């Protein structure tokens, strides 16, 4: 994984991780995860910022790890497998994801309200230009 981190794209790195889990004997899947998850997550914050249209979005390590697990799970499912098939692997915390979804939804709504207010303020016609 360390060698791949230097030359592979982040998608390729996650795919390599899934390939190792599915085709190689990995003595400690949890150890491999702990050693490499941060390098597999470097694009996730930017993706979340772009998806939510919130350039100031910040994610703590636990949240970032959960999003990385989701990306790995997507790749596992493409091979008819799941992270749940591997005992030692961290699991996606569904309760945390629900809270994250609500929190991110609230951030997105706050952003949308601020954006609409800005549009409204910008589009307001000064009274002297109003021809009623």
Coordinates of C-alpha atoms in Angstrom, one line a residue, residues 3-123:
X3 CA 4.3 2.0 -2.7
X4 CA 0.9 2.5 -4.3
X5 CA 0.3 5.7 -2.3
X6 CA 3.2 7.3 -4.1
X7 CA 2.0 6.6 -7.7
X8 CA -1.7 5.6 -7.7
X9 CA -4.7 7.8 -7.8
X10 CA -6.8 7.7 -4.6
X11 CA -9.5 5.7 -6.3
X12 CA -6.8 3.2 -7.4
X13 CA -5.4 3.1 -3.9
X14 CA -8.8 2.2 -2.5
X15 CA -9.3 -0.4 -5.2
X16 CA -5.9 -1.9 -4.4
X17 CA -6.9 -2.1 -0.7
X18 CA -10.1 -4.0 -1.7
X19 CA -8.1 -6.3 -4.0
X20 CA -5.7 -7.1 -1.1
X21 CA -8.7 -7.9 1.2
X22 CA -10.4 -10.0 -1.4
X23 CA -7.5 -11.9 -3.0
X24 CA -4.6 -11.9 -0.6
X25 CA -4.1 -13.3 2.8
X26 CA -4.0 -10.2 5.0
X27 CA -2.8 -11.2 8.5
X28 CA -4.3 -8.1 10.1
X29 CA -6.9 -6.3 8.0
X30 CA -7.4 -3.8 10.9
X31 CA -3.7 -3.1 10.9
X32 CA -3.6 -2.5 7.2
X33 CA -6.6 -0.2 7.5
X34 CA -5.1 1.8 10.3
X35 CA -1.8 2.1 8.3
X36 CA -3.4 3.3 5.1
X37 CA -6.9 4.8 5.6
X38 CA -5.7 8.4 5.8
X39 CA -3.8 8.1 2.5
X40 CA -7.0 6.7 0.9
X41 CA -9.1 9.6 2.2
X42 CA -7.2 12.6 0.8
X43 CA -9.9 13.5 -1.8
X44 CA -12.9 12.9 0.3
X45 CA -13.1 16.3 2.1
X46 CA -12.8 18.1 -1.3
X47 CA -15.6 15.8 -2.7
X48 CA -17.9 16.5 0.2
X49 CA -17.2 20.3 -0.1
X50 CA -18.1 20.2 -3.8
X51 CA -21.2 18.0 -3.4
X52 CA -22.5 20.2 -0.6
X53 CA -21.4 23.5 -2.2
X54 CA -19.8 24.4 1.1
X55 CA -16.1 25.2 0.6
X56 CA -15.5 25.8 4.3
X57 CA -16.7 22.4 5.4
X58 CA -14.4 20.6 7.8
X59 CA -14.5 16.9 8.7
X60 CA -12.9 15.4 11.8
X61 CA -10.9 12.2 11.6
X62 CA -13.7 10.0 12.7
X63 CA -16.1 11.4 10.0
X64 CA -13.4 11.2 7.4
X65 CA -12.7 7.6 8.3
X66 CA -16.4 6.8 8.0
X67 CA -16.6 8.4 4.5
X68 CA -13.5 6.4 3.5
X69 CA -15.1 3.2 4.8
X70 CA -18.2 4.0 2.6
X71 CA -16.0 4.4 -0.5
X72 CA -14.2 1.1 0.2
X73 CA -17.6 -0.6 0.8
X74 CA -18.8 0.6 -2.6
X75 CA -15.8 -1.1 -4.2
X76 CA -16.3 -4.2 -2.1
X77 CA -19.9 -4.4 -3.3
X78 CA -18.8 -4.2 -6.9
X79 CA -17.1 -7.6 -6.2
X80 CA -20.1 -9.0 -4.3
X81 CA -18.4 -8.6 -1.0
X82 CA -18.8 -6.4 2.0
X83 CA -16.6 -5.1 4.8
X84 CA -18.9 -7.0 7.1
X85 CA -17.4 -10.2 5.7
X86 CA -14.0 -9.3 7.3
X87 CA -14.1 -9.7 11.0
X88 CA -11.3 -7.3 12.0
X89 CA -12.2 -4.4 9.7
X90 CA -13.8 -1.3 11.2
X91 CA -17.5 -1.1 10.4
X92 CA -19.5 1.7 9.1
X93 CA -21.4 3.2 12.0
X94 CA -24.9 3.7 10.8
X95 CA -25.9 5.8 13.8
X96 CA -23.0 8.1 13.2
X97 CA -23.8 8.3 9.5
X98 CA -27.4 9.3 10.4
X99 CA -26.1 12.1 12.6
X100 CA -23.6 13.1 10.0
X101 CA -26.4 13.3 7.4
X102 CA -28.5 15.5 9.6
X103 CA -25.5 17.7 10.5
X104 CA -24.4 18.0 6.9
X105 CA -27.9 18.6 5.8
X106 CA -28.2 21.5 8.3
X107 CA -24.9 22.9 7.1
X108 CA -26.2 22.7 3.5
X109 CA -29.5 24.3 4.4
X110 CA -27.7 27.2 6.3
X111 CA -25.6 27.7 3.2
X112 CA -28.6 27.7 0.9
X113 CA -30.5 30.2 3.1
X114 CA -27.4 32.5 3.2
X115 CA -27.1 32.2 -0.6
X116 CA -30.8 33.0 -1.2
X117 CA -30.5 36.0 1.1
X118 CA -27.5 37.3 -0.8
X119 CA -29.4 36.8 -4.1
X120 CA -32.5 38.6 -2.8
X121 CA -30.4 41.5 -1.4
X122 CA -28.6 41.8 -4.7
X123 CA -31.7 41.7 -6.8

